[in-house]
PDB file of C-alpha atoms in Angstrom:
ATOM      1  CA  PHE A   1     -10.125 -11.887 -59.003  1.00  0.00           C
ATOM      2  CA  ILE A   2     -10.739 -13.098 -55.413  1.00  0.00           C
ATOM      3  CA  MET A   3      -8.400 -12.160 -52.615  1.00  0.00           C
ATOM      4  CA  ALA A   4      -8.250 -14.248 -49.461  1.00  0.00           C
ATOM      5  CA  THR A   5      -7.344 -12.461 -46.246  1.00  0.00           C
ATOM      6  CA  GLN A   6      -6.454 -13.749 -42.878  1.00  0.00           C
ATOM      7  CA  THR A   7      -7.469 -11.931 -39.727  1.00  0.00           C
ATOM      8  CA  THR A   8      -5.454 -12.336 -36.587  1.00  0.00           C
ATOM      9  CA  THR A   9      -6.428 -11.184 -33.181  1.00  0.00           C
ATOM     10  CA  LYS A  10      -3.723 -10.071 -30.826  1.00  0.00           C
ATOM     11  CA  THR A  11      -4.715 -10.064 -27.189  1.00  0.00           C
ATOM     12  CA  GLN A  12      -3.192  -7.657 -24.719  1.00  0.00           C
ATOM     13  CA  PRO A  13      -1.854  -9.030 -21.457  1.00  0.00           C
ATOM     14  CA  ILE A  14      -4.045  -8.462 -18.393  1.00  0.00           C
ATOM     15  CA  GLY A  15      -3.284  -5.257 -16.527  1.00  0.00           C
ATOM     16  CA  LEU A  16      -1.534  -3.425 -19.356  1.00  0.00           C
ATOM     17  CA  GLY A  17      -1.431   0.273 -18.630  1.00  0.00           C
ATOM     18  CA  LEU A  18      -1.090   2.654 -15.745  1.00  0.00           C
ATOM     19  CA  HIS A  19      -3.997   3.528 -13.467  1.00  0.00           C
ATOM     20  CA  ASP A  20      -3.549   6.577 -11.239  1.00  0.00           C
ATOM     21  CA  ASP A  21      -5.316   5.022  -8.246  1.00  0.00           C
ATOM     22  CA  PHE A  22      -3.760   1.556  -8.023  1.00  0.00           C
ATOM     23  CA  PRO A  23      -0.325  -0.057  -7.714  1.00  0.00           C
ATOM     24  CA  ALA A  24       1.551  -0.405 -10.966  1.00  0.00           C
ATOM     25  CA  ILE A  25       4.961  -1.622 -12.035  1.00  0.00           C
ATOM     26  CA  CYS A  26       7.053  -0.755 -15.074  1.00  0.00           C
ATOM     27  CA  ILE A  27       8.617  -3.765 -16.783  1.00  0.00           C
ATOM     28  CA  GLN A  28      11.675  -2.882 -18.846  1.00  0.00           C
ATOM     29  CA  ASP A  29      13.852  -4.940 -21.211  1.00  0.00           C
ATOM     30  CA  TYR A  30      17.580  -4.713 -20.346  1.00  0.00           C
ATOM     31  CA  GLU A  31      18.671  -5.034 -23.967  1.00  0.00           C
ATOM     32  CA  THR A  32      16.240  -2.807 -25.859  1.00  0.00           C
ATOM     33  CA  ASN A  33      15.073  -0.504 -23.031  1.00  0.00           C
ATOM     34  CA  ASN A  34      11.475  -1.092 -24.180  1.00  0.00           C
ATOM     35  CA  PHE A  35       9.079  -0.788 -21.271  1.00  0.00           C
ATOM     36  CA  LYS A  36       5.400  -1.075 -20.397  1.00  0.00           C
ATOM     37  CA  TRP A  37       3.414  -0.231 -17.295  1.00  0.00           C
ATOM     38  CA  PHE A  38       1.162  -2.834 -15.701  1.00  0.00           C
ATOM     39  CA  ASN A  39      -1.588  -2.350 -13.143  1.00  0.00           C
ATOM     40  CA  VAL A  40      -0.596  -5.200 -10.824  1.00  0.00           C
ATOM     41  CA  TYR A  41      -3.765  -4.859  -8.757  1.00  0.00           C
ATOM     42  CA  GLU A  42      -5.791  -5.672 -11.887  1.00  0.00           C
ATOM     43  CA  ILE A  43      -3.555  -8.697 -12.489  1.00  0.00           C
ATOM     44  CA  PHE A  44      -4.123  -9.745  -8.865  1.00  0.00           C
ATOM     45  CA  GLN A  45      -7.903  -9.382  -9.228  1.00  0.00           C
ATOM     46  CA  ASN A  46      -7.822 -11.631 -12.300  1.00  0.00           C
ATOM     47  CA  SER A  47      -5.980 -14.425 -10.515  1.00  0.00           C
ATOM     48  CA  ASN A  48      -7.301 -16.960  -8.037  1.00  0.00           C
ATOM     49  CA  ASP A  49      -4.040 -17.759  -6.292  1.00  0.00           C
ATOM     50  CA  LEU A  50      -0.293 -17.168  -6.290  1.00  0.00           C
ATOM     51  CA  GLU A  51       0.291 -19.703  -9.067  1.00  0.00           C
ATOM     52  CA  GLU A  52      -2.144 -18.014 -11.437  1.00  0.00           C
ATOM     53  CA  PHE A  53      -0.788 -14.578 -10.485  1.00  0.00           C
ATOM     54  CA  THR A  54       2.755 -15.768 -11.289  1.00  0.00           C
ATOM     55  CA  GLU A  55       1.620 -17.019 -14.707  1.00  0.00           C
ATOM     56  CA  LEU A  56      -0.074 -13.711 -15.511  1.00  0.00           C
ATOM     57  CA  MET A  57       3.052 -11.799 -14.433  1.00  0.00           C
ATOM     58  CA  LYS A  58       5.186 -14.045 -16.681  1.00  0.00           C
ATOM     59  CA  LYS A  59       2.898 -13.216 -19.613  1.00  0.00           C
ATOM     60  CA  ALA A  60       3.206  -9.521 -18.809  1.00  0.00           C
ATOM     61  CA  ARG A  61       7.013  -9.726 -18.716  1.00  0.00           C
ATOM     62  CA  LYS A  62       7.116 -11.749 -21.959  1.00  0.00           C
ATOM     63  CA  SER A  63       5.038  -9.075 -23.680  1.00  0.00           C
ATOM     64  CA  VAL A  64       7.888  -6.629 -23.051  1.00  0.00           C
ATOM     65  CA  CYS A  65      11.015  -8.750 -23.450  1.00  0.00           C
ATOM     66  CA  ARG A  66      12.343 -12.200 -24.189  1.00  0.00           C
ATOM     67  CA  ASP A  67      15.196 -12.676 -21.753  1.00  0.00           C
ATOM     68  CA  GLU A  68      16.391 -10.209 -19.169  1.00  0.00           C
ATOM     69  CA  TRP A  69      14.019  -7.716 -17.607  1.00  0.00           C
ATOM     70  CA  PHE A  70      13.794  -5.532 -14.541  1.00  0.00           C
ATOM     71  CA  TYR A  71      11.228  -3.317 -12.860  1.00  0.00           C
ATOM     72  CA  SER A  72      12.452   0.191 -13.637  1.00  0.00           C
ATOM     73  CA  ASP A  73       9.779   2.081 -11.700  1.00  0.00           C
ATOM     74  CA  CYS A  74       6.640   1.618  -9.641  1.00  0.00           C
ATOM     75  CA  GLN A  75       3.575   3.380  -8.299  1.00  0.00           C
ATOM     76  CA  TYR A  76       2.152   2.698  -4.808  1.00  0.00           C
ATOM     77  CA  LEU A  77       4.770  -0.032  -4.335  1.00  0.00           C
ATOM     78  CA  HIS A  78       7.755   1.940  -3.015  1.00  0.00           C
ATOM     79  CA  SER A  79       7.482   0.240   0.375  1.00  0.00           C
ATOM     80  CA  ILE A  80       8.409  -3.131  -1.184  1.00  0.00           C
ATOM     81  CA  TYR A  81      10.071  -2.056  -4.439  1.00  0.00           C
ATOM     82  CA  SER A  82      13.167  -3.643  -5.899  1.00  0.00           C
ATOM     83  CA  GLU A  83      14.179  -4.125  -9.530  1.00  0.00           C
ATOM     84  CA  HIS A  84      13.501  -7.861  -9.219  1.00  0.00           C
ATOM     85  CA  ILE A  85      10.786  -8.080  -6.583  1.00  0.00           C
ATOM     86  CA  SER A  86       9.451 -11.616  -6.366  1.00  0.00           C
ATOM     87  CA  ASP A  87       5.972 -12.448  -7.598  1.00  0.00           C
ATOM     88  CA  GLU A  88       5.276 -13.946  -4.183  1.00  0.00           C
ATOM     89  CA  THR A  89       6.083 -10.712  -2.321  1.00  0.00           C
ATOM     90  CA  LEU A  90       4.061  -8.719  -4.826  1.00  0.00           C
ATOM     91  CA  TYR A  91       1.119 -11.107  -4.434  1.00  0.00           C
ATOM     92  CA  GLU A  92       1.259 -10.940  -0.620  1.00  0.00           C
ATOM     93  CA  TYR A  93       1.370  -7.134  -0.778  1.00  0.00           C
ATOM     94  CA  LEU A  94      -1.669  -7.096  -3.075  1.00  0.00           C
ATOM     95  CA  GLU A  95      -3.560  -9.509  -0.777  1.00  0.00           C
ATOM     96  CA  SER A  96      -2.844  -7.107   2.056  1.00  0.00           C
ATOM     97  CA  LEU A  97      -4.003  -4.164  -0.063  1.00  0.00           C
ATOM     98  CA  ASP A  98      -7.186  -5.993  -1.028  1.00  0.00           C
ATOM     99  CA  ASP A  99      -7.901  -6.585   2.661  1.00  0.00           C
ATOM    100  CA  ALA A 100      -7.268  -2.902   3.450  1.00  0.00           C
ATOM    101  CA  LEU A 101      -9.540  -1.729   0.627  1.00  0.00           C
ATOM    102  CA  SER A 102     -12.343  -4.068   1.726  1.00  0.00           C
ATOM    103  CA  ASN A 103     -12.095  -2.505   5.207  1.00  0.00           C
ATOM    104  CA  GLY A 104     -12.452   1.018   3.802  1.00  0.00           C
ATOM    105  CA  TYR A 105      -8.823   2.145   3.841  1.00  0.00           C
ATOM    106  CA  SER A 106      -7.128   3.818   0.867  1.00  0.00           C
ATOM    107  CA  VAL A 107      -4.340   2.544  -1.384  1.00  0.00           C
ATOM    108  CA  SER A 108      -2.160   5.408  -0.166  1.00  0.00           C
ATOM    109  CA  LEU A 109      -2.730   4.661   3.529  1.00  0.00           C
ATOM    110  CA  HIS A 110      -1.903   0.989   2.972  1.00  0.00           C
ATOM    111  CA  GLU A 111       1.304   1.950   1.168  1.00  0.00           C
ATOM    112  CA  GLU A 112       2.377   4.332   3.962  1.00  0.00           C
ATOM    113  CA  PHE A 113       1.508   1.737   6.629  1.00  0.00           C
ATOM    114  CA  ILE A 114       3.642  -0.973   4.953  1.00  0.00           C
ATOM    115  CA  GLY A 115       6.376   1.612   4.339  1.00  0.00           C
ATOM    116  CA  HIS A 116       6.538   2.327   8.067  1.00  0.00           C
ATOM    117  CA  PHE A 117       5.975  -1.145   9.527  1.00  0.00           C
ATOM    118  CA  GLY A 118       7.413  -3.435   6.816  1.00  0.00           C
ATOM    119  CA  ASN A 119       6.475  -6.625   4.959  1.00  0.00           C
ATOM    120  CA  SER A 120       5.891  -8.623   8.112  1.00  0.00           C
ATOM    121  CA  TYR A 121       2.775  -6.469   8.667  1.00  0.00           C
ATOM    122  CA  PHE A 122       0.986  -7.463   5.450  1.00  0.00           C
ATOM    123  CA  GLY A 123      -2.711  -7.773   6.248  1.00  0.00           C
ATOM    124  CA  GLU A 124      -2.345  -6.114   9.657  1.00  0.00           C
ATOM    125  CA  LEU A 125      -3.445  -2.531   8.938  1.00  0.00           C
ATOM    126  CA  SER A 126      -6.836  -2.972  10.628  1.00  0.00           C
ATOM    127  CA  GLU A 127      -5.216  -4.585  13.675  1.00  0.00           C
ATOM    128  CA  TYR A 128      -2.947  -1.592  14.335  1.00  0.00           C
ATOM    129  CA  TYR A 129      -5.224   1.238  13.179  1.00  0.00           C
ATOM    130  CA  TYR A 130      -6.313   3.555  15.997  1.00  0.00           C
ATOM    131  CA  GLY A 131      -7.964   6.456  14.189  1.00  0.00           C
ATOM    132  CA  GLU A 132      -7.772   9.647  12.156  1.00  0.00           C
ATOM    133  CA  TYR A 133      -7.140  12.960  13.933  1.00  0.00           C
ATOM    134  CA  ASP A 134      -6.279  16.479  12.823  1.00  0.00           C
ATOM    135  CA  ASN A 135      -3.046  16.538  14.807  1.00  0.00           C
ATOM    136  CA  THR A 136      -1.121  14.888  17.648  1.00  0.00           C
ATOM    137  CA  LYS A 137      -2.720  17.143  20.275  1.00  0.00           C
ATOM    138  CA  ASP A 138      -6.244  16.091  19.236  1.00  0.00           C
ATOM    139  CA  PHE A 139      -5.162  12.450  19.219  1.00  0.00           C
ATOM    140  CA  ALA A 140      -3.663  12.714  22.717  1.00  0.00           C
ATOM    141  CA  GLU A 141      -6.747  14.462  24.084  1.00  0.00           C
ATOM    142  CA  ASN A 142      -9.049  11.826  22.620  1.00  0.00           C
ATOM    143  CA  PHE A 143      -6.837   9.016  23.917  1.00  0.00           C
ATOM    144  CA  VAL A 144      -6.866  10.417  27.473  1.00  0.00           C
ATOM    145  CA  GLU A 145     -10.637  10.996  27.425  1.00  0.00           C
ATOM    146  CA  GLU A 146     -11.278   7.423  26.204  1.00  0.00           C
ATOM    147  CA  ASN A 147      -8.908   5.720  28.628  1.00  0.00           C
ATOM    148  CA  TYR A 148      -9.032   7.718  31.856  1.00  0.00           C
ATOM    149  CA  ASP A 149     -11.823   8.907  34.121  1.00  0.00           C
ATOM    150  CA  LEU A 150     -11.260  12.650  34.070  1.00  0.00           C
ATOM    151  CA  ASP A 151     -14.535  13.289  35.907  1.00  0.00           C
ATOM    152  CA  SER A 152     -12.885  12.099  39.123  1.00  0.00           C
ATOM    153  CA  LEU A 153     -10.257  14.858  38.874  1.00  0.00           C
ATOM    154  CA  PRO A 154     -10.761  18.508  39.847  1.00  0.00           C
ATOM    155  CA  ASP A 155     -11.272  20.963  36.971  1.00  0.00           C
ATOM    156  CA  ILE A 156      -8.074  22.788  37.898  1.00  0.00           C
ATOM    157  CA  ILE A 157      -6.102  19.662  36.926  1.00  0.00           C
ATOM    158  CA  THR A 158      -8.060  18.670  33.812  1.00  0.00           C
ATOM    159  CA  SER A 159      -8.015  22.227  32.445  1.00  0.00           C
ATOM    160  CA  ASN A 160      -4.221  22.292  32.737  1.00  0.00           C
ATOM    161  CA  ILE A 161      -3.415  19.069  30.914  1.00  0.00           C
ATOM    162  CA  ASP A 162      -0.835  19.730  28.213  1.00  0.00           C
ATOM    163  CA  TYR A 163      -1.952  17.340  25.478  1.00  0.00           C
ATOM    164  CA  GLU A 164       1.063  18.120  23.322  1.00  0.00           C
ATOM    165  CA  ASN A 165       3.222  16.854  26.181  1.00  0.00           C
ATOM    166  CA  VAL A 166       0.943  13.805  26.532  1.00  0.00           C
ATOM    167  CA  TRP A 167       1.655  13.019  22.855  1.00  0.00           C
ATOM    168  CA  TYR A 168       5.348  13.113  23.676  1.00  0.00           C
ATOM    169  CA  ASP A 169       4.767  10.200  26.071  1.00  0.00           C
ATOM    170  CA  LEU A 170       2.339   8.362  23.753  1.00  0.00           C
ATOM    171  CA  GLN A 171       4.627   8.389  20.725  1.00  0.00           C
ATOM    172  CA  HIS A 172       6.450   5.370  22.118  1.00  0.00           C
ATOM    173  CA  ASP A 173       3.241   3.339  21.790  1.00  0.00           C
ATOM    174  CA  PHE A 174       1.710   4.985  18.713  1.00  0.00           C
ATOM    175  CA  VAL A 175       2.908   6.196  15.340  1.00  0.00           C
ATOM    176  CA  GLU A 176       1.554   9.033  13.215  1.00  0.00           C
ATOM    177  CA  ILE A 177       1.239   8.323   9.458  1.00  0.00           C
ATOM    178  CA  GLU A 178       0.148  10.835   6.847  1.00  0.00           C
ATOM    179  CA  ALA A 179      -1.742   9.762   3.727  1.00  0.00           C
ATOM    180  CA  ASP A 180      -4.371  11.371   1.529  1.00  0.00           C
ATOM    181  CA  ARG A 181      -3.665  14.742   3.218  1.00  0.00           C
ATOM    182  CA  LYS A 182      -4.876  13.327   6.530  1.00  0.00           C
ATOM    183  CA  THR A 183      -3.155  12.137   9.690  1.00  0.00           C
ATOM    184  CA  TYR A 184      -3.722   8.596  10.959  1.00  0.00           C
ATOM    185  CA  PHE A 185      -2.531   6.942  14.145  1.00  0.00           C
ATOM    186  CA  PHE A 186      -1.493   3.336  14.656  1.00  0.00           C
ATOM    187  CA  ARG A 187      -0.449   1.288  17.662  1.00  0.00           C
ATOM    188  CA  GLN A 188       3.185   0.220  17.545  1.00  0.00           C
TER     189      GLN A 188
END
């Protein structure tokens, strides 16, 4: 007696699963409520352009449902999140994130930056970044020391500068953003 068997290989879509350190999106089927998490940054890294990214996202969605789907949740994407965010917006966000990561910034800082400034600032984090400081007083003191010649002023004036009050005036030109338990400052 000889038994013939057939082996099939089922491939998982790219990006399947949740990664704590990178943007992810939860694709859910309207009808069945089945859902799966996808690491969209991994999908982005495996695509060469928007067209390929769109195809990989379609495969991801088809792995969860046939017809109607929505994004029921997200991670590190709250600044651009909607239940039907376009693949193009998602791709542009991930391009911006990739740029930020290559310049040494964190996923969290990028997310907070886009959350404050908006989609029109994709790819601009480095352009607006001023620095990391412990608090607004330290930022204001550093800003004054870098931009003004305090040596030309008498000590009685420089020793009485209220840097907290200086921050009050600077906050029209700069914004304070917290991420990764640190405080960062950006030009507005």
